């Protein structure tokens, strides 16, 4: 076993932290040979959110076929994988353990290193996977259904937490508001779609914590939306959705931009499931252009949960820390390893 | 024919390896509910102890449950991945069969019961047959009192095995003709799994990795609530 991967080391990545069953083969943290994502959205839609037990059951059923497909698409049906990386946290513990257990078993059979990967770090690496020319340091805005983080990435594996949400995650706010407006699940894409026909300036929703720290708060905004709809039932759903989205994007981009300027970042990276939002992507790019900063907004497929980013982050972790022991488990509350 | 057996459906996690010579090596850990952490090192330990190379394995057998969901999935996910990587078929055996098998030498009615939490047990009835046991009831989920009522109605001498019998012994202690096996029979054994799987492998009763499905016997709560809501909705 080698602790130092070659430039072209072939890593199989496995991701099962929430409701996507994913496997991917990536060479040298750069070249995606295959990336298979099996989404469970339809299984959870009628419940209006991810049901952990249903997610875990689906992972058990889907994971082996998804891995098989990733290996075949990568042209490696008979082996050739040189390391196996899997998300060990944060996430739903029952779901995480399905991927971790399968990954360790594969590493054992193939006699290659196993690498436990932090899901948040994997999202950071989604950017590098599509743009290896990205220069450090960068500021990363990581927004998903479970997290809203503003991170100063000084070097590979070296992160400073600049700010985070003090209540709801941005994606959670999208889901809750979409449910309230009767737009269905998942809320992000639903609001994005409806908002296209609305006026983002129709209602001036509050921008929480605008002048203070780099922390975020979205629960007040959600309440403001509910109160406004109660008081003004005549206002169209499209206008409410557009105005809500505008408020979220405004806060996210303003703070990310301010942080990037403050720490002297060379670039800004957007990541996480909410980064698939079309207005956020556009506004984020505009902000970077205005500041003459290198912007990186990964493709939508790379923003949402996938295993290519896990393989890429695994390559970097293998290089810095070596293999993870085979007696590793999962950690639902794993944090990003930040320096203080 | 070398068979690797993996079982993880109760608080115990274990692995065994064997074939026509019987069980060559086995290891179990029942403390700490650390299935995901312990399983891979345990598999590696039993195959090294038996001096077997992984590529010599011709079948991966796994405990299908019923049992504790998270532990069960750890074993099944690992077993499927191993079978896929080794390109060998699988054999799945229910956990309750594994509990009944070690007490096959009794002529009494065997009742295997696994703690299902929430005040319930997974259980099934077995009879001795030449070379093993045969299940004579469906796999069931019910309260210890439900099971005790069923036992009251049977005229047979009964031997109960499994952590479900021990945990809820209060429900069974007063029953005449019913004996509870001790802690040594509380968990499904990986050795029994290898023995039972070997008999099936000789008859080529294999399944492919993608066909093998766990026996949950209980729906996810959300689905139960949803069904209840649907039914209430229709009633209104």
Coordinates of C-alpha atoms in Angstrom, one line a residue:
Chain A
X1 CA 0.0 0.0 0.0
X2 CA 1.3 3.4 -0.8
X3 CA 0.6 6.5 1.3
X4 CA 1.5 8.8 -1.6
X5 CA -0.7 8.5 -4.6
X6 CA 0.8 8.9 -8.0
X7 CA -0.5 11.8 -10.1
X8 CA -2.7 9.3 -12.0
X9 CA -3.8 7.1 -9.1
X10 CA -7.2 5.7 -9.9
X11 CA -9.7 6.2 -7.0
X12 CA -13.2 4.7 -6.7
X13 CA -15.3 7.2 -4.7
X14 CA -18.5 6.2 -2.9
X15 CA -21.1 8.6 -1.6
X16 CA -24.2 7.6 0.5
X17 CA -24.4 10.3 3.1
X18 CA -28.0 11.4 2.3
X19 CA -30.4 10.5 -0.5
X20 CA -28.1 10.0 -3.4
X21 CA -26.4 6.7 -4.0
X22 CA -23.3 7.5 -6.0
X23 CA -20.1 5.9 -7.2
X24 CA -17.4 7.4 -9.4
X25 CA -13.9 6.6 -10.7
X26 CA -11.5 9.5 -10.9
X27 CA -7.8 9.5 -12.0
X28 CA -5.4 11.7 -10.1
X29 CA -8.1 13.9 -8.5
X30 CA -8.6 15.5 -12.0
X31 CA -9.9 13.1 -14.7
X32 CA -13.4 11.8 -14.1
X33 CA -13.5 8.4 -15.8
X34 CA -17.1 7.8 -14.6
X35 CA -19.6 9.3 -12.3
X36 CA -22.9 7.5 -11.5
X37 CA -25.6 9.1 -9.3
X38 CA -28.8 7.3 -8.5
X39 CA -31.2 9.8 -6.9
X40 CA -33.9 8.8 -4.4
X41 CA -35.8 12.0 -4.8
X42 CA -39.0 10.2 -5.9
X43 CA -38.9 7.8 -2.9
X44 CA -38.9 10.8 -0.5
X45 CA -41.0 13.3 -2.4
X46 CA -44.4 12.3 -0.9
X47 CA -43.0 12.8 2.7
X48 CA -41.7 16.3 1.8
X49 CA -38.2 15.5 3.0
X50 CA -35.6 12.7 3.3
X51 CA -36.7 9.8 5.5
X52 CA -33.6 8.3 6.9
X53 CA -34.8 4.7 7.1
X54 CA -36.1 4.8 3.5
X55 CA -32.8 6.3 2.4
X56 CA -30.7 3.6 4.1
X57 CA -32.8 0.8 2.6
X58 CA -32.5 2.3 -0.9
X59 CA -28.7 2.6 -0.5
X60 CA -28.4 -1.2 0.2
X61 CA -30.4 -2.0 -2.9
X62 CA -28.8 0.5 -5.2
X63 CA -25.1 0.6 -4.2
X64 CA -23.8 -2.6 -5.8
X65 CA -25.4 -1.9 -9.2
X66 CA -24.2 1.8 -9.0
X67 CA -20.6 0.7 -8.2
X68 CA -20.7 -1.9 -11.0
X69 CA -21.9 0.7 -13.5
X70 CA -19.2 3.2 -12.4
X71 CA -16.5 0.5 -12.9
X72 CA -17.8 -0.5 -16.3
X73 CA -18.2 3.1 -17.5
X74 CA -14.6 3.8 -16.4
X75 CA -13.4 0.8 -18.4
X76 CA -12.3 -1.0 -15.3
X77 CA -14.8 -3.9 -14.9
X78 CA -12.0 -6.3 -14.0
X79 CA -10.1 -4.2 -11.5
X80 CA -7.5 -1.5 -11.7
X81 CA -8.8 0.6 -8.9
X82 CA -5.9 1.7 -6.7
X83 CA -7.8 3.2 -3.7
X84 CA -11.4 3.3 -2.4
X85 CA -12.7 6.5 -0.9
X86 CA -16.1 6.8 0.9
X87 CA -17.9 9.6 2.7
X88 CA -17.7 8.9 6.4
X89 CA -19.6 12.0 7.5
X90 CA -21.4 14.2 8.1
X91 CA -24.7 12.8 7.1
X92 CA -27.4 10.2 8.1
X93 CA -25.6 7.5 10.1
X94 CA -27.5 4.6 8.7
X95 CA -26.9 5.8 5.1
X96 CA -23.2 6.6 5.7
X97 CA -22.5 3.1 7.1
X98 CA -23.8 1.4 4.0
X99 CA -21.2 3.2 1.8
X100 CA -18.4 2.9 4.4
X101 CA -19.0 -0.8 4.8
X102 CA -19.0 -1.5 1.1
X103 CA -15.9 0.6 0.5
X104 CA -13.9 -1.1 3.2
X105 CA -15.0 -4.5 1.9
X106 CA -13.8 -3.5 -1.6
X107 CA -10.5 -2.2 -0.3
X108 CA -10.0 -5.5 1.5
X109 CA -10.7 -7.6 -1.5
X110 CA -8.6 -5.5 -3.9
X111 CA -5.9 -5.0 -1.3
X112 CA -5.8 -1.2 -1.9
X113 CA -6.0 1.7 0.6
X114 CA -9.3 2.8 2.0
X115 CA -9.8 6.6 2.5
X116 CA -12.5 8.1 4.7
X117 CA -13.7 11.4 3.3
X118 CA -15.4 14.3 4.9
X119 CA -18.5 15.2 2.8
X120 CA -17.9 18.9 3.3
X121 CA -14.3 18.7 2.1
X122 CA -15.6 16.7 -0.9
X123 CA -17.8 19.6 -1.8
X124 CA -14.8 21.9 -1.7
X125 CA -13.0 19.6 -4.1
X126 CA -15.8 19.6 -6.6
X127 CA -14.5 23.0 -7.8
X128 CA -10.9 21.8 -8.2
X129 CA -12.1 18.7 -10.1
X130 CA -13.5 20.8 -12.9
X131 CA -10.9 23.5 -12.8
X132 CA -7.4 22.3 -11.8
X133 CA -6.0 25.7 -12.6
X134 CA -7.8 27.2 -9.6
X135 CA -5.2 29.1 -7.4
X136 CA -5.2 29.1 -3.7
X137 CA -6.2 30.7 -1.4
X138 CA -9.9 30.8 -2.2
X139 CA -13.1 31.6 -0.4
X140 CA -15.7 28.8 -0.7
X141 CA -19.4 29.4 -0.2
X142 CA -20.8 25.9 0.6
X143 CA -24.6 25.9 0.6
X144 CA -26.7 22.8 0.8
X145 CA -29.8 21.4 2.6
X146 CA -27.7 20.7 5.7
X147 CA -25.0 23.3 5.6
X148 CA -24.3 27.0 4.9
X149 CA -20.6 27.6 5.4
X150 CA -18.2 30.3 4.3
X151 CA -14.7 28.9 4.3
X152 CA -11.3 30.4 3.7
X153 CA -9.3 27.6 2.0
X154 CA -5.7 28.6 2.5
X155 CA -4.1 25.5 1.2
X156 CA -5.1 21.9 0.5
X157 CA -6.6 20.5 3.7
X158 CA -6.1 23.8 5.5
X159 CA -9.4 25.6 6.1
X160 CA -10.6 28.5 8.3
X161 CA -14.3 28.8 9.0
X162 CA -15.3 32.4 8.4
X163 CA -19.0 32.0 9.0
X164 CA -21.9 29.6 9.1
X165 CA -25.7 29.6 9.6
X166 CA -26.9 30.1 13.1
X167 CA -30.2 28.4 12.4
X168 CA -31.6 26.9 9.2
X169 CA -29.3 26.0 6.3
X170 CA -30.0 27.8 3.0
X171 CA -31.4 24.7 1.4
X172 CA -33.6 24.0 4.4
X173 CA -35.1 27.5 4.0
X174 CA -35.8 26.8 0.3
X175 CA -37.5 23.5 1.3
X176 CA -39.6 25.1 4.0
X177 CA -40.7 28.0 2.0
X178 CA -41.5 25.8 -1.0
X179 CA -43.6 23.5 1.2
X180 CA -45.4 26.6 2.6
X181 CA -46.1 27.9 -0.9
X182 CA -47.3 24.4 -2.0
X183 CA -44.5 24.1 -4.6
X184 CA -43.5 20.6 -3.6
X185 CA -40.2 18.8 -2.8
X186 CA -37.3 19.4 -3.3
X187 CA -37.8 23.1 -2.7
X188 CA -34.7 24.5 -4.3
X189 CA -35.5 23.5 -7.9
X190 CA -39.2 24.3 -7.4
X191 CA -38.6 27.8 -6.2
X192 CA -36.0 28.4 -8.9
X193 CA -38.5 27.4 -11.6
X194 CA -41.5 29.4 -10.2
X195 CA -39.3 32.5 -9.5
X196 CA -38.5 32.8 -13.2
X197 CA -41.9 34.2 -13.8
X198 CA -41.9 36.4 -10.7
X199 CA -40.5 39.9 -9.8
X200 CA -37.6 39.7 -7.4
X201 CA -38.2 43.3 -6.4
X202 CA -41.9 42.7 -5.6
X203 CA -41.4 42.3 -1.9
X204 CA -38.5 43.6 0.1
X205 CA -37.8 40.7 2.5
X206 CA -35.4 41.3 5.4
X207 CA -31.7 40.5 4.9
X208 CA -30.6 39.2 8.2
X209 CA -27.2 39.9 9.8
X210 CA -26.2 42.0 6.8
X211 CA -23.7 44.3 8.4
X212 CA -22.2 42.1 11.1
X213 CA -20.2 38.9 10.9
X214 CA -20.0 36.3 8.1
X215 CA -22.7 34.2 9.9
X216 CA -26.0 33.6 8.3
X217 CA -29.6 33.3 9.5
X218 CA -32.5 32.2 7.4
X219 CA -35.2 31.4 9.9
X220 CA -36.4 35.0 10.2
X221 CA -36.7 35.2 6.5
X222 CA -38.9 32.1 6.4
X223 CA -41.2 33.7 9.0
X224 CA -41.3 36.9 7.1
X225 CA -42.4 35.0 4.0
X226 CA -45.2 33.3 5.9
X227 CA -46.4 36.5 7.5
X228 CA -46.4 38.4 4.2
X229 CA -48.4 35.7 2.5
X230 CA -50.9 35.7 5.3
X231 CA -51.3 39.5 5.2
X232 CA -51.3 39.8 1.4
X233 CA -52.9 36.6 0.0
X234 CA -53.4 38.5 -3.3
X235 CA -49.7 38.6 -4.1
X236 CA -48.7 36.0 -6.7
X237 CA -46.7 32.9 -5.7
X238 CA -44.1 33.7 -8.4
X239 CA -43.4 37.1 -6.9
X240 CA -43.1 35.7 -3.4
X241 CA -40.8 32.9 -4.6
X242 CA -38.7 35.3 -6.6
X243 CA -38.4 37.9 -3.8
X244 CA -37.5 35.2 -1.2
X245 CA -34.9 33.8 -3.5
X246 CA -33.5 37.3 -4.1
X247 CA -33.1 37.8 -0.3
X248 CA -31.3 34.5 0.2
X249 CA -29.0 35.0 -2.8
X250 CA -28.3 38.6 -1.9
X251 CA -27.1 37.7 1.6
X252 CA -25.0 34.7 0.4
X253 CA -23.2 36.6 -2.3
X254 CA -22.7 39.8 -0.4
X255 CA -21.1 38.0 2.5
X256 CA -18.9 35.8 0.3
X257 CA -17.8 38.8 -1.7
X258 CA -16.9 40.7 1.4
X259 CA -15.0 37.7 2.9
X260 CA -13.0 37.2 -0.3
X261 CA -11.9 40.8 -0.3
X262 CA -11.1 40.8 3.4
X263 CA -8.8 37.7 3.3
X264 CA -7.2 38.6 -0.1
X265 CA -8.5 35.5 -1.8
X266 CA -7.4 34.8 -5.4
X267 CA -10.7 33.2 -6.2
X268 CA -14.2 32.3 -5.1
X269 CA -15.7 28.9 -5.3
X270 CA -19.4 28.0 -5.0
X271 CA -20.4 24.5 -3.9
X272 CA -23.2 22.4 -2.4
X273 CA -26.7 21.5 -3.7
X274 CA -28.0 25.0 -3.5
X275 CA -25.3 26.1 -5.9
X276 CA -27.5 24.5 -8.6
X277 CA -29.8 27.6 -8.1
X278 CA -29.6 29.6 -11.3
X279 CA -29.9 33.1 -9.8
X280 CA -27.2 32.3 -7.2
X281 CA -24.9 31.0 -9.9
X282 CA -25.4 34.1 -12.0
X283 CA -25.0 36.6 -9.1
X284 CA -22.0 34.8 -7.8
X285 CA -20.2 35.0 -11.2
X286 CA -21.2 38.7 -11.5
X287 CA -19.7 39.4 -8.1
X288 CA -16.4 37.8 -9.0
X289 CA -16.2 39.6 -12.3
X290 CA -16.9 42.9 -10.6
X291 CA -13.9 42.2 -8.3
X292 CA -11.7 40.8 -10.9
X293 CA -11.5 37.6 -9.0
X294 CA -11.2 34.0 -10.4
X295 CA -14.7 32.5 -10.0
X296 CA -15.5 29.0 -10.0
X297 CA -19.0 27.6 -10.2
X298 CA -19.0 23.9 -10.8
X299 CA -21.5 22.3 -13.1
X300 CA -24.9 21.5 -11.5
X301 CA -24.1 17.8 -11.5
X302 CA -20.9 18.5 -9.5
X303 CA -22.7 20.8 -7.1
X304 CA -25.2 18.3 -5.9
X305 CA -24.0 15.2 -4.1
X306 CA -21.9 13.0 -6.2
X307 CA -19.0 10.6 -5.8
X308 CA -16.5 12.1 -8.2
X309 CA -15.9 14.9 -5.6
X310 CA -15.4 12.2 -2.9
X311 CA -12.8 10.4 -5.0
X312 CA -11.0 13.7 -5.6
X313 CA -11.0 14.6 -2.0
X314 CA -9.9 11.1 -1.2
X315 CA -6.9 11.4 -3.5
X316 CA -5.8 14.6 -1.6
X317 CA -6.4 13.0 1.8
X318 CA -4.5 9.9 0.8
X319 CA -1.6 12.2 -0.2
X320 CA -1.7 14.2 3.1
X321 CA -2.7 11.5 5.7
X322 CA -2.3 8.1 4.0
X323 CA -4.8 5.3 4.2
X324 CA -7.6 5.3 6.8
X325 CA -7.5 2.2 9.0
X326 CA -10.1 -0.5 8.2
X327 CA -11.6 -0.2 11.7
X328 CA -13.0 3.2 10.9
X329 CA -16.7 3.9 11.2
X330 CA -19.0 6.8 10.2
X331 CA -19.6 10.0 12.1
X332 CA -22.9 11.7 11.5
X333 CA -21.7 15.0 13.1
X334 CA -18.2 15.1 11.5
X335 CA -17.0 18.7 11.1
X336 CA -14.7 20.2 8.6
X337 CA -11.1 20.1 10.1
X338 CA -10.5 23.8 10.5
X339 CA -7.5 25.7 11.8
X340 CA -8.1 28.4 14.3
Chain B
X1 CA -15.7 -24.7 -2.0
X2 CA -14.7 -22.0 0.5
X3 CA -17.5 -20.0 2.0
X4 CA -17.2 -16.7 3.8
X5 CA -20.1 -16.0 6.3
X6 CA -21.0 -12.6 7.6
X7 CA -23.6 -11.9 10.2
X8 CA -24.6 -8.7 11.9
X9 CA -28.3 -8.7 12.6
X10 CA -28.2 -8.3 16.4
X11 CA -25.8 -6.4 18.7
X12 CA -23.2 -9.0 17.7
X13 CA -21.1 -8.9 14.6
X14 CA -19.2 -11.9 13.3
X15 CA -17.6 -13.7 10.4
X16 CA -16.6 -17.2 9.7
X17 CA -14.9 -19.1 6.9
X18 CA -15.2 -22.8 6.0
X19 CA -16.2 -25.4 3.5
X20 CA -16.5 -29.2 3.2
X21 CA -14.1 -29.5 6.1
X22 CA -16.5 -27.6 8.3
X23 CA -15.8 -24.2 9.9
X24 CA -12.1 -23.3 9.7
X25 CA -12.2 -20.1 11.6
X26 CA -14.8 -17.8 13.3
X27 CA -14.9 -14.7 15.3
X28 CA -17.7 -12.7 17.0
X29 CA -17.9 -9.5 19.0
X30 CA -21.1 -8.7 20.9
X31 CA -20.1 -5.6 22.9
X32 CA -20.5 -2.0 21.8
X33 CA -22.6 -2.0 18.7
X34 CA -19.6 -1.3 16.5
X35 CA -20.6 -3.3 13.4
X36 CA -19.2 -0.9 10.8
X37 CA -15.9 -0.6 12.6
X38 CA -15.3 -4.2 13.4
X39 CA -16.6 -6.2 10.4
X40 CA -13.8 -5.7 7.9
X41 CA -11.0 -6.4 10.4
X42 CA -13.0 -9.5 11.6
X43 CA -13.3 -10.8 8.0
X44 CA -9.6 -10.2 7.5
X45 CA -8.8 -12.0 10.8
X46 CA -10.8 -15.1 10.1
X47 CA -9.4 -15.6 6.6
X48 CA -5.8 -15.1 7.8
X49 CA -6.4 -17.4 10.8
X50 CA -7.6 -20.1 8.4
X51 CA -4.8 -19.3 6.0
X52 CA -7.2 -18.6 3.1
X53 CA -6.6 -16.1 0.4
X54 CA -9.6 -14.0 -0.4
X55 CA -9.6 -15.1 -4.1
X56 CA -10.1 -18.7 -2.9
X57 CA -13.6 -17.8 -1.6
X58 CA -16.2 -19.2 -3.9
X59 CA -19.3 -17.9 -2.2
X60 CA -20.3 -15.1 0.3
X61 CA -23.0 -16.0 2.7
X62 CA -24.8 -13.4 4.8
X63 CA -27.4 -13.1 7.5
X64 CA -30.5 -11.6 5.9
X65 CA -32.2 -10.5 9.2
X66 CA -34.7 -9.8 10.6
X67 CA -32.8 -7.8 13.2
X68 CA -31.4 -4.4 14.1
X69 CA -31.6 -2.4 10.8
X70 CA -28.4 -0.5 10.9
X71 CA -26.2 -3.5 11.9
X72 CA -28.0 -5.7 9.4
X73 CA -27.2 -3.2 6.6
X74 CA -23.5 -3.0 7.5
X75 CA -23.2 -6.8 7.0
X76 CA -25.3 -7.0 3.8
X77 CA -23.6 -4.0 2.2
X78 CA -20.2 -5.4 2.9
X79 CA -21.2 -8.9 1.8
X80 CA -22.6 -7.6 -1.5
X81 CA -19.5 -5.5 -2.2
X82 CA -17.2 -8.5 -1.5
X83 CA -19.3 -10.9 -3.7
X84 CA -19.2 -8.3 -6.5
X85 CA -15.5 -7.7 -6.2
X86 CA -14.7 -11.4 -5.9
X87 CA -17.2 -12.2 -8.7
X88 CA -18.8 -15.0 -6.7
X89 CA -22.4 -15.7 -5.9
X90 CA -24.2 -15.2 -2.6
X91 CA -26.4 -17.2 -0.2
X92 CA -28.7 -15.4 2.2
X93 CA -29.9 -17.1 5.4
X94 CA -32.5 -15.6 7.8
X95 CA -31.2 -14.7 11.3
X96 CA -33.8 -16.8 13.0
X97 CA -32.7 -19.9 11.1
X98 CA -29.2 -19.3 12.3
X99 CA -30.4 -19.1 15.9
X100 CA -32.4 -22.4 15.7
X101 CA -29.6 -24.4 13.9
X102 CA -27.2 -24.8 16.9
X103 CA -30.0 -26.4 19.0
X104 CA -31.1 -28.8 16.2
X105 CA -30.4 -31.8 18.4
X106 CA -33.5 -31.3 20.5
X107 CA -36.8 -32.9 19.6
X108 CA -38.6 -30.0 21.3
X109 CA -40.4 -27.2 19.4
X110 CA -37.7 -24.6 18.8
X111 CA -38.7 -20.9 19.1
X112 CA -36.1 -18.4 17.9
X113 CA -36.7 -14.8 19.0
X114 CA -34.7 -11.7 18.3
X115 CA -35.1 -8.4 20.1
X116 CA -36.9 -6.0 17.6
X117 CA -36.8 -3.1 20.1
X118 CA -39.9 -1.0 20.8
X119 CA -41.2 -3.8 23.0
X120 CA -41.4 -6.3 20.2
X121 CA -39.6 -9.5 19.0
X122 CA -39.0 -11.1 15.6
X123 CA -39.8 -14.8 15.9
X124 CA -40.3 -18.1 14.2
X125 CA -40.9 -21.8 15.1
X126 CA -38.7 -24.7 14.1
X127 CA -38.6 -28.5 14.1
X128 CA -35.7 -30.8 14.1
X129 CA -35.2 -32.6 10.7
X130 CA -32.3 -34.9 9.6
X131 CA -29.2 -32.7 9.5
X132 CA -30.8 -29.5 10.7
X133 CA -34.0 -27.6 11.4
X134 CA -37.0 -26.7 9.4
X135 CA -39.1 -23.6 9.9
X136 CA -42.7 -24.5 10.6
X137 CA -44.1 -20.9 10.8
X138 CA -43.7 -17.6 9.0
X139 CA -41.3 -15.0 10.3
X140 CA -43.3 -12.9 12.6
X141 CA -43.2 -9.6 14.5
X142 CA -45.1 -9.2 17.7
X143 CA -45.1 -8.4 21.4
X144 CA -43.6 -10.9 23.8
X145 CA -47.1 -11.3 25.2
X146 CA -48.4 -12.3 21.7
X147 CA -45.7 -14.9 21.5
X148 CA -46.4 -16.1 25.0
X149 CA -50.1 -16.6 24.1
X150 CA -49.0 -18.7 21.1
X151 CA -46.8 -20.8 23.3
X152 CA -49.6 -21.3 25.8
X153 CA -51.7 -22.8 23.0
X154 CA -49.1 -25.3 21.9
X155 CA -49.1 -28.8 23.5
X156 CA -45.4 -29.2 22.8
X157 CA -42.3 -28.9 25.0
X158 CA -40.6 -25.7 23.9
X159 CA -36.9 -24.5 23.8
X160 CA -36.5 -20.8 23.2
X161 CA -33.3 -19.2 21.9
X162 CA -32.2 -15.7 21.1
X163 CA -31.8 -12.3 22.7
X164 CA -35.5 -11.6 22.3
X165 CA -36.3 -14.6 24.6
X166 CA -33.8 -13.4 27.2
X167 CA -34.7 -9.8 27.1
X168 CA -38.4 -10.5 27.6
X169 CA -37.9 -13.6 29.8
X170 CA -40.6 -12.2 32.2
X171 CA -43.2 -13.0 29.6
X172 CA -42.1 -16.6 29.3
X173 CA -40.8 -17.5 32.8
X174 CA -44.2 -18.6 34.0
X175 CA -44.9 -20.9 31.1
X176 CA -44.8 -24.6 31.8
X177 CA -43.0 -26.8 29.2
X178 CA -41.0 -23.7 28.0
X179 CA -37.2 -23.5 28.6
X180 CA -35.0 -20.5 27.7
X181 CA -31.6 -21.3 26.3
X182 CA -28.8 -19.3 27.9
X183 CA -26.6 -16.4 26.7
X184 CA -24.5 -18.8 24.6
X185 CA -27.4 -19.1 22.2
X186 CA -28.5 -15.5 22.2
X187 CA -27.1 -14.4 18.9
X188 CA -27.0 -15.9 15.3
X189 CA -23.6 -17.5 14.8
X190 CA -21.4 -17.0 11.7
X191 CA -20.4 -20.6 12.0
X192 CA -24.0 -21.8 11.7
X193 CA -24.2 -19.5 8.6
X194 CA -21.2 -21.2 6.9
X195 CA -22.6 -24.6 7.7
X196 CA -26.1 -23.9 6.4
X197 CA -24.7 -22.0 3.4
X198 CA -22.4 -24.9 2.5
X199 CA -25.4 -27.3 2.4
X200 CA -27.2 -24.9 0.0
X201 CA -24.1 -24.3 -2.1
X202 CA -23.9 -28.0 -2.8
X203 CA -27.4 -27.7 -4.2
X204 CA -26.3 -24.5 -6.0
X205 CA -29.0 -22.4 -4.4
X206 CA -27.2 -19.2 -5.1
X207 CA -28.4 -15.6 -5.6
X208 CA -26.5 -12.8 -7.4
X209 CA -25.4 -9.8 -5.3
X210 CA -28.0 -7.4 -6.8
X211 CA -30.8 -9.9 -6.1
X212 CA -30.1 -10.4 -2.4
X213 CA -32.5 -8.3 -0.2
X214 CA -32.7 -7.9 3.6
X215 CA -35.6 -9.3 5.6
X216 CA -36.8 -6.2 7.5
X217 CA -40.3 -7.4 8.6
X218 CA -41.1 -3.9 9.6
X219 CA -41.8 -0.9 7.4
X220 CA -40.1 2.4 7.9
X221 CA -42.1 4.6 10.4
X222 CA -42.8 7.2 7.8
X223 CA -44.5 4.6 5.6
X224 CA -46.5 3.3 8.5
X225 CA -47.6 6.8 9.3
X226 CA -48.3 7.5 5.7
X227 CA -50.5 4.4 5.3
X228 CA -52.4 5.2 8.5
X229 CA -53.0 8.7 7.1
X230 CA -54.1 7.4 3.8
X231 CA -56.6 5.1 5.5
X232 CA -57.9 7.8 7.7
X233 CA -58.1 10.1 4.7
X234 CA -60.3 7.5 2.9
X235 CA -62.4 7.0 5.9
X236 CA -63.3 10.7 6.3

